[in-house]
CSV table of C-alpha atoms in Angstrom, one decimal:
chain,number,residue,atom,x,y,z
H,1,MET,CA,-9.5,41.4,10.6
H,2,SER,CA,-10.9,38.1,8.4
H,3,GLU,CA,-8.9,36.8,5.9
H,4,ARG,CA,-9.8,37.7,2.4
H,5,PRO,CA,-8.6,36.4,-0.7
H,6,PHE,CA,-5.7,37.6,-2.3
H,7,MET,CA,-5.5,40.8,-3.9
H,8,GLN,CA,-4.8,41.7,-7.6
H,9,LEU,CA,-2.7,44.4,-8.6
H,10,TYR,CA,-3.4,46.0,-12.2
H,11,VAL,CA,0.5,47.3,-12.5
H,12,SER,CA,0.0,49.4,-15.3
H,13,ASP,CA,-3.2,50.9,-14.4
H,14,PHE,CA,-1.7,51.6,-10.9
H,15,VAL,CA,1.4,53.5,-12.3
H,16,GLY,CA,-0.6,55.5,-15.1
H,17,ASP,CA,-2.8,56.3,-11.9
H,18,THR,CA,-0.4,57.4,-9.7
H,19,LEU,CA,1.8,59.3,-12.0
H,20,GLN,CA,1.3,62.7,-9.9
H,21,LEU,CA,2.0,61.3,-6.4
H,22,SER,CA,5.6,61.1,-4.6
H,23,THR,CA,7.1,58.3,-3.4
H,24,GLU,CA,5.7,59.0,0.3
H,25,GLN,CA,2.2,59.4,-1.3
H,26,ILE,CA,2.4,55.9,-3.0
H,27,GLY,CA,3.4,54.3,-0.3
H,28,ALA,CA,0.7,55.8,2.1
H,29,TYR,CA,-2.0,55.1,-0.8
H,30,MET,CA,-0.9,51.5,-1.0
H,31,LEU,CA,-1.0,50.9,2.6
H,32,ILE,CA,-4.6,52.2,2.6
H,33,LEU,CA,-5.5,49.9,-0.1
H,34,MET,CA,-4.8,46.8,1.4
H,35,ALA,CA,-5.9,47.9,4.9
H,36,MET,CA,-9.3,48.6,3.2
H,37,TRP,CA,-9.2,45.2,1.4
H,38,ASN,CA,-8.8,43.4,4.6
H,39,ALA,CA,-11.4,45.6,6.2
H,40,GLY,CA,-13.8,44.6,3.8
H,41,GLY,CA,-13.8,47.7,1.5
H,42,ARG,CA,-14.7,50.6,3.7
H,43,LEU,CA,-12.4,52.5,6.1
H,44,PRO,CA,-13.3,55.2,8.7
H,45,ASP,CA,-13.0,59.0,7.5
H,46,ASP,CA,-10.8,60.0,10.2
H,47,ASP,CA,-7.5,61.7,10.1
H,48,ALA,CA,-6.0,60.3,12.9
H,49,LYS,CA,-6.9,56.6,12.1
H,50,LEU,CA,-5.9,57.3,8.2
H,51,ALA,CA,-2.6,58.7,9.7
H,52,ARG,CA,-1.5,55.0,11.5
H,53,VAL,CA,-2.7,53.0,8.9
H,54,ALA,CA,-0.6,55.2,6.6
H,55,ARG,CA,2.3,55.1,9.4
H,56,LEU,CA,2.5,58.6,9.4
H,57,SER,CA,2.0,61.3,11.9
H,58,LEU,CA,-1.0,63.1,11.8
H,59,LYS,CA,1.0,66.4,11.1
H,60,ARG,CA,2.5,64.5,8.0
H,61,TRP,CA,-0.9,62.8,6.8
H,62,ARG,CA,-2.6,66.0,6.7
H,63,ALA,CA,-0.3,67.8,4.6
H,64,ILE,CA,0.0,64.9,1.7
H,65,SER,CA,-3.8,63.7,2.5
H,66,ALA,CA,-5.8,66.1,-0.2
H,67,ASP,CA,-4.1,64.4,-3.2
H,68,LEU,CA,-4.5,61.0,-1.9
H,69,LEU,CA,-8.6,61.4,-0.6
H,70,GLY,CA,-9.1,62.0,-4.2
H,71,PHE,CA,-8.6,58.4,-5.3
H,72,PHE,CA,-11.6,57.7,-2.7
H,73,GLU,CA,-15.0,58.1,-2.1
H,74,ARG,CA,-16.1,59.7,1.0
H,75,GLN,CA,-19.8,58.7,2.4
H,76,ALA,CA,-21.2,58.5,5.8
H,77,GLY,CA,-18.4,58.9,7.7
H,78,GLU,CA,-16.3,56.2,5.7
H,79,ILE,CA,-13.9,55.9,2.5
H,80,GLY,CA,-14.5,53.6,-0.1
H,81,HIS,CA,-12.8,52.8,-3.5
H,82,LYS,CA,-14.7,51.6,-6.5
H,83,ARG,CA,-12.5,49.5,-8.3
H,84,LEU,CA,-11.2,47.8,-5.1
H,85,THR,CA,-14.7,46.9,-4.3
H,86,ARG,CA,-15.3,45.7,-7.6
H,87,GLU,CA,-12.3,43.4,-7.5
H,88,LEU,CA,-13.2,42.6,-3.8
H,89,HIS,CA,-16.8,41.3,-4.8
H,90,LYS,CA,-15.1,39.2,-7.6
H,91,ALA,CA,-12.6,37.6,-5.4
H,92,GLN,CA,-15.1,36.9,-3.0
H,93,VAL,CA,-17.5,35.2,-5.3
H,94,LYS,CA,-14.6,32.9,-6.8
H,95,SER,CA,-13.6,32.0,-3.1
H,96,GLU,CA,-17.0,31.0,-2.3
H,97,ALA,CA,-17.9,28.7,-5.3
H,98,ARG,CA,-14.4,26.9,-4.8
H,99,ALA,CA,-15.4,26.5,-1.2
H,100,ALA,CA,-18.7,24.7,-2.2
H,101,ALA,CA,-17.3,22.9,-5.1
H,102,GLY,CA,-15.0,21.5,-2.3
H,103,ALA,CA,-17.7,20.8,0.0
H,104,ARG,CA,-19.6,18.9,-2.9
H,105,GLY,CA,-16.9,17.1,-3.7
H,106,GLY,CA,-16.5,16.0,-0.5
H,107,ALA,CA,-19.7,14.8,0.4
H,108,VAL,CA,-19.9,12.6,-2.8
H,109,THR,CA,-16.5,11.2,-1.8
H,110,ALA,CA,-18.0,10.4,1.7
H,111,LEU,CA,-21.1,8.6,0.0
H,112,LYS,CA,-18.8,6.7,-2.1
H,113,THR,CA,-16.7,5.6,0.3
H,114,LYS,CA,-19.7,4.5,2.8
H,115,ALA,CA,-21.1,2.6,0.0
H,116,HIS,CA,-18.3,0.7,-0.8
H,117,GLY,CA,-17.6,0.2,2.8
H,118,ALA,CA,-21.0,-1.1,3.3
H,119,ALA,CA,-20.7,-3.5,0.3
H,120,SER,CA,-17.4,-4.9,1.3
H,121,ALA,CA,-19.0,-5.5,4.7
H,122,GLY,CA,-21.9,-7.3,3.2
H,123,ALA,CA,-20.0,-9.3,0.8
H,124,LEU,CA,-19.3,-13.3,1.5
H,125,PRO,CA,-15.8,-14.3,1.5
H,126,ARG,CA,-15.0,-16.0,-1.8
H,127,HIS,CA,-12.0,-18.9,-2.1
H,128,SER,CA,-10.5,-19.3,-5.4
H,129,PRO,CA,-10.0,-22.9,-6.7
H,130,ASP,CA,-6.2,-22.1,-6.6
H,131,SER,CA,-6.5,-21.7,-2.6
H,132,ARG,CA,-8.6,-24.6,-2.3
H,133,ASN,CA,-6.3,-27.0,-4.2
H,134,GLN,CA,-3.4,-25.8,-2.3
H,135,SER,CA,-5.2,-26.2,1.2
H,136,GLU,CA,-5.8,-29.9,0.1
H,137,LYS,CA,-2.3,-30.5,-0.7
H,138,ALA,CA,-1.1,-29.3,2.5
H,139,SER,CA,-3.7,-31.5,4.4
H,140,ALA,CA,-2.5,-34.6,2.0
H,141,PHE,CA,1.1,-34.0,3.0
H,142,SER,CA,0.2,-32.9,6.9
H,143,GLY,CA,2.5,-34.8,9.3
H,144,GLU,CA,-0.7,-35.9,10.6
H,145,ASN,CA,-1.9,-37.4,7.1
H,146,ASN,CA,1.4,-38.9,6.9
H,147,ARG,CA,1.2,-40.8,10.2
H,148,HIS,CA,-2.1,-42.2,9.6
H,149,VAL,CA,-0.9,-43.2,6.4
H,150,SER,CA,2.2,-44.8,7.7
H,151,ALA,CA,0.0,-46.9,10.7
H,152,GLN,CA,-2.2,-48.4,7.8
H,153,GLY,CA,0.3,-49.4,5.4
H,154,PRO,CA,0.4,-48.5,1.5
H,155,ARG,CA,-2.8,-47.8,0.0
H,156,GLU,CA,-4.8,-50.1,-2.1
H,157,PRO,CA,-5.7,-49.3,-5.8
H,158,PHE,CA,-9.8,-49.0,-5.8
H,159,CYS,CA,-11.2,-51.9,-6.4
H,160,ARG,CA,-15.2,-52.7,-7.0
H,161,ASP,CA,-14.6,-56.4,-5.6
H,162,GLY,CA,-13.5,-57.1,-2.2
H,163,ALA,CA,-12.7,-60.3,-3.0
H,164,GLN,CA,-10.7,-59.4,-5.7
H,165,ARG,CA,-9.0,-56.8,-3.4
H,166,SER,CA,-8.4,-59.6,-0.7
H,167,SER,CA,-6.8,-61.8,-3.4
H,168,SER,CA,-4.2,-59.0,-4.8
H,169,ARG,CA,-3.4,-58.6,-1.1
H,170,ALA,CA,-2.6,-62.1,-0.2
H,171,ALA,CA,-0.9,-62.8,-3.9
H,172,SER,CA,1.6,-60.2,-2.6
H,173,SER,CA,2.3,-61.5,0.4
H,174,LYS,CA,3.5,-65.0,-0.9
H,175,LYS,CA,7.2,-65.7,-0.3
H,176,PRO,CA,9.4,-68.5,-1.7
H,177,PRO,CA,9.7,-71.5,-0.3
H,178,GLY,CA,11.8,-71.8,2.8
H,179,TRP,CA,12.5,-67.9,2.6
H,180,GLN,CA,13.2,-66.6,6.1
H,181,ARG,CA,13.3,-62.7,6.8
H,182,PRO,CA,16.9,-61.7,7.9
H,183,ARG,CA,16.9,-60.3,11.4
H,184,THR,CA,19.7,-58.5,11.0
H,185,HIS,CA,22.8,-57.2,8.4
H,186,ALA,CA,25.2,-60.1,9.8
H,187,ASP,CA,22.4,-62.6,9.3
H,188,ALA,CA,21.8,-61.6,5.5
H,189,ALA,CA,25.7,-61.9,5.1
H,190,ASN,CA,26.0,-65.1,6.7
H,191,ALA,CA,23.4,-66.4,4.4
H,192,ILE,CA,25.0,-65.3,1.4
H,193,ILE,CA,28.0,-66.5,2.6
H,194,GLU,CA,26.9,-70.1,3.1
H,195,GLU,CA,25.2,-69.9,-0.2
H,196,ILE,CA,28.9,-69.4,-1.6
H,197,ARG,CA,30.3,-72.1,0.2
H,198,SER,CA,27.6,-74.4,-0.5
H,199,HIS,CA,28.4,-73.6,-4.2
H,200,ASP,CA,32.0,-74.1,-3.8
H,201,ARG,CA,31.7,-77.4,-2.1
H,202,SER,CA,29.7,-78.4,-5.1
H,203,ARG,CA,32.8,-77.2,-7.1
H,204,THR,CA,35.1,-78.8,-5.2
H,205,ALA,CA,33.4,-82.2,-5.4
H,206,ALA,CA,33.5,-82.1,-9.0
H,207,GLY,CA,37.3,-81.3,-9.0
H,208,ASP,CA,37.3,-77.6,-9.5
H,209,GLU,CA,40.5,-76.3,-8.6
H,210,GLY,CA,39.4,-72.8,-8.3
H,211,ALA,CA,36.7,-73.6,-5.6
H,212,GLY,CA,36.8,-71.8,-1.9
H,213,ARG,CA,38.0,-68.6,-3.4
H,214,ASP,CA,34.9,-66.8,-3.9
H,215,VAL,CA,34.6,-65.6,-0.2
H,216,LEU,CA,37.9,-64.0,-0.7
H,217,MET,CA,36.8,-62.1,-3.9
H,218,LEU,CA,33.8,-60.3,-1.8
H,219,PRO,CA,36.0,-58.6,1.1
H,220,ALA,CA,33.2,-56.2,2.0
H,221,ILE,CA,31.2,-59.5,3.2
H,222,ARG,CA,32.7,-61.1,6.3
H,223,PRO,CA,30.9,-63.8,8.4
H,224,ASP,CA,30.3,-63.1,12.2
């Protein structure tokens, strides 16, 4: 048996039409209607087969079938039911319409997806200004660039005149007369102490009693 849409049951109509049937007959009637729905609207007009559908013995079926078969049409060795056939047709039409609509929707979705994929594949990659700025900043502060800058020394401001740039560099390199770069921290400390002692000698020569104490006031500075 093929799958069918759900079978509608009009309860008020069913109850009104089966008032004369017994509980056993109503049960047999419902079983036959459901089997007929699944079979596409027709069942064989055969007592043995209908008894099996109604789940009754052949003898019992024949005892109650006279009242039941009045609800069906009997033609060409088959039985049918007018209202069931009409409802089955309506349900099949709705089911096919839903299936067709779903297929159309699926086809449209597939076309949209395909078109979107083609457009995405053909688009050129773009970089936003922020991305470029971040890349430039990262390059400017990279370890390799820092090493390059350290090796070359600090950058000079842009100058149109090469001579002016050279003169500014030469001016910045001038040192006071007699100046020598201390070789170590101890050299620097000794140089400071020597200057203080020279000053103290001058004060001593001038008769200053407090001369010679300046070095003792600087405990962080000690000669080698």
